[in-house]
Coordinates of C-alpha atoms in Angstrom, one line a residue:
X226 CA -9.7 -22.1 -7.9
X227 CA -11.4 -23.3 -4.7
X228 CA -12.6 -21.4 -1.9
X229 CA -9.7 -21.6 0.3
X230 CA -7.3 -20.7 -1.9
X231 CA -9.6 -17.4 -2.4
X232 CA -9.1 -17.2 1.4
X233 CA -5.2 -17.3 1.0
X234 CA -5.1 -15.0 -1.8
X235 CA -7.8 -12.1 -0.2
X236 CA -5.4 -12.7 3.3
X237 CA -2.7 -11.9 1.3
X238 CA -4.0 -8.6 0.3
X239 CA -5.0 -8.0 3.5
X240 CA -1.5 -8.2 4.9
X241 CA -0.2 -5.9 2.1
X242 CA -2.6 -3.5 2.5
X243 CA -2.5 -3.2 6.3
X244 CA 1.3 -2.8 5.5
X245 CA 0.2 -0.3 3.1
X246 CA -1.7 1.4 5.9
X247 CA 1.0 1.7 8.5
X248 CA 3.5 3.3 5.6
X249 CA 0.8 6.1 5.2
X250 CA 0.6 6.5 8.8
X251 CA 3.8 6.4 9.3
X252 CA 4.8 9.3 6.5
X253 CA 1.5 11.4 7.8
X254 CA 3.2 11.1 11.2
X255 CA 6.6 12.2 9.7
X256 CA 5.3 15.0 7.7
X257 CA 6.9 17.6 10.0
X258 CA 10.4 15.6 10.6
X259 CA 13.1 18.2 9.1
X260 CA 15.9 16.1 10.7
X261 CA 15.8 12.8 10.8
X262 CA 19.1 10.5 12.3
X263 CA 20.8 10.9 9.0
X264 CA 20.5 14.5 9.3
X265 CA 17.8 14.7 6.3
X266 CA 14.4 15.5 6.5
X267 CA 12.2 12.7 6.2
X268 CA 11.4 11.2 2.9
X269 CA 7.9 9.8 2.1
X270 CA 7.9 5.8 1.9
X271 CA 6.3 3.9 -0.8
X272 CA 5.0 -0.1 -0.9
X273 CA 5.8 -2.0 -3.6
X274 CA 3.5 -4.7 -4.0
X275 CA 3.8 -7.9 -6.7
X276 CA 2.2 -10.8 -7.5
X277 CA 3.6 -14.0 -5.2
X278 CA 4.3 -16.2 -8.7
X279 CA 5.7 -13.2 -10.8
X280 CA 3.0 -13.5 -13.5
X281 CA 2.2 -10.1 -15.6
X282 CA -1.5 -9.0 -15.6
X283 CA -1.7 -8.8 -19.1
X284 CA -0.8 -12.9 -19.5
X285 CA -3.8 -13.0 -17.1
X286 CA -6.3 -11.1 -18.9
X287 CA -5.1 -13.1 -22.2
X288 CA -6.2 -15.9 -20.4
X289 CA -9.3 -14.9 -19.2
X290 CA -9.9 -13.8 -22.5
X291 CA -9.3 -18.1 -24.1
X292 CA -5.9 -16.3 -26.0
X293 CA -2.1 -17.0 -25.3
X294 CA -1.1 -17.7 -22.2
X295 CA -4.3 -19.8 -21.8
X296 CA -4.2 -22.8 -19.0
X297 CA -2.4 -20.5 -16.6
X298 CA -2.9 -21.0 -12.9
X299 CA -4.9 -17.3 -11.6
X300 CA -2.3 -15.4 -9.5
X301 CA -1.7 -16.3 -5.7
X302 CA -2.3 -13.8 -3.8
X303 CA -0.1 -10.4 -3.2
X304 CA 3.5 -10.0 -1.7
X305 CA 5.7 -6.8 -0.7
X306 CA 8.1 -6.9 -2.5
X307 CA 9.7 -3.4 -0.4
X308 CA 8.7 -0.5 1.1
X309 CA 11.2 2.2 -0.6
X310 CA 12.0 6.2 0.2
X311 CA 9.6 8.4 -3.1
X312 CA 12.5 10.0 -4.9
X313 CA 10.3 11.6 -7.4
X314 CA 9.4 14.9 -5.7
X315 CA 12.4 16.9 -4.0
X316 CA 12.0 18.4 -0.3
X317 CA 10.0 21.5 0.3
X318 CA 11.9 24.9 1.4
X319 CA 10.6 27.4 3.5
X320 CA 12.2 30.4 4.6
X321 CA 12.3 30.5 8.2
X322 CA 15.3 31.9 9.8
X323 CA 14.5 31.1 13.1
X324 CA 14.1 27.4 12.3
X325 CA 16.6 25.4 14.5
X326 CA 17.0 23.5 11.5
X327 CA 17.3 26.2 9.1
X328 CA 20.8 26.6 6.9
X329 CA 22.8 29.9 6.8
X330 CA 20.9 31.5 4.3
X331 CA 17.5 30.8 6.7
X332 CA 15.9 28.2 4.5
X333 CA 14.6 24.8 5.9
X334 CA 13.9 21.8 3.9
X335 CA 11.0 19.8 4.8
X336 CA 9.9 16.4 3.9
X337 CA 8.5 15.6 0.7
X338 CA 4.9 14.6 2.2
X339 CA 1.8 16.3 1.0
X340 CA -1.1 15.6 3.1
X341 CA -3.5 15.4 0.7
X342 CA -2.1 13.0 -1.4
X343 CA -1.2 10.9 1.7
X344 CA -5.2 10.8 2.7
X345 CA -6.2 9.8 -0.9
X346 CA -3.5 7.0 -0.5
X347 CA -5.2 6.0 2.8
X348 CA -8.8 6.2 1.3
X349 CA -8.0 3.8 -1.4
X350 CA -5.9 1.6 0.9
X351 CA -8.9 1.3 3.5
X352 CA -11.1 0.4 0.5
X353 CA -9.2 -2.1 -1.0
X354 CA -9.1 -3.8 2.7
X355 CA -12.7 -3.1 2.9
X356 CA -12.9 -5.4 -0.4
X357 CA -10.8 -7.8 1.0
X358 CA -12.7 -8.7 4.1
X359 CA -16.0 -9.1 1.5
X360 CA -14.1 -11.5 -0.2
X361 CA -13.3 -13.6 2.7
X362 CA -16.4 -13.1 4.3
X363 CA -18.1 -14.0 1.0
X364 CA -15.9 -17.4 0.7
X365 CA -16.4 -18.2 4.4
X366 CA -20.8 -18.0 3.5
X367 CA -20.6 -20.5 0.4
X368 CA -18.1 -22.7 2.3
X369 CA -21.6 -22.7 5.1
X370 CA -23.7 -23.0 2.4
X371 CA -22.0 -26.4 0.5
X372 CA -22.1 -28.1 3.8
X373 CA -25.4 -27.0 4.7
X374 CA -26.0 -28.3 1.0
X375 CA -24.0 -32.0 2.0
X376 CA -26.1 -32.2 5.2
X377 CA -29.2 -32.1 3.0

């Protein structure tokens, strides 16, 4: 692997995982919505992330580890593959009759967002950009250091 495609692949995890960012933001944002244009409350969205040439982790650790699936190329980097409404949790109800949005029998749904989870999502999404920028930063000091090297 050389160093610039180490470039392309940490960019392309920087691009997913700014993505990644503004989805978090955006549900964080959201996490009070009870009506959105559909009429629904607002659903939480999820990334869905892949790798950009569709190879399985484990053929890459079998690799790495000189077993089947050895003389692979190393992945290529990150893609979205979509950002998608989280149907696993149902909306919260509240009873609040004096909710504008509130049904007959005064309950109101609310979105399925919990904060907390949310802010863990957004820790670990800054972090992995955080590695990211190392990686590049990284690649970009041995690319100075080989010419500094072919000066010599």
């Amino acid at each position: 692997m050389s160093l610039g495609s180490s470039m392309e692949i940490s960019a392309s995890g920087l691009t997913a995982e700014r993505l990644r960012l503004d989805v978090i933001s955006n549900n964080i944002a959201n996490a009070n919505t009870t009506r959105g244009a559909d009429g629904q409350p607002y659903r939480r969205q999820q990334v869905v992330l892949a790798t950009r040439d569709g190879g399985s982790f484990a053929s890459y650790l079998a690799s790495a580890r000189g077993g089947a699936g050895q003389g692979e190329a190393p992945g290529h980097g990150v893609q979205v593959v979509s950002v998608r409404p989280d149907m696993s949790r149902g909306f919260k109800v509240i009873h609040d009759p004096s909710h504008p949005d509130a049904d007959a029998a005064g309950n109101v749904r609310l979105p399925n967002i919990e904060p907390v989870i949310e802010m863990v999502d957004m820790i670990s999404a800054t972090r992995a950009y955080e590695s990211g920028v190392t990686a590049i930063n990284s690649a970009k000091q041995m690319q100075a250091k080989a010419l500094e090297i072919g000066r010599a």
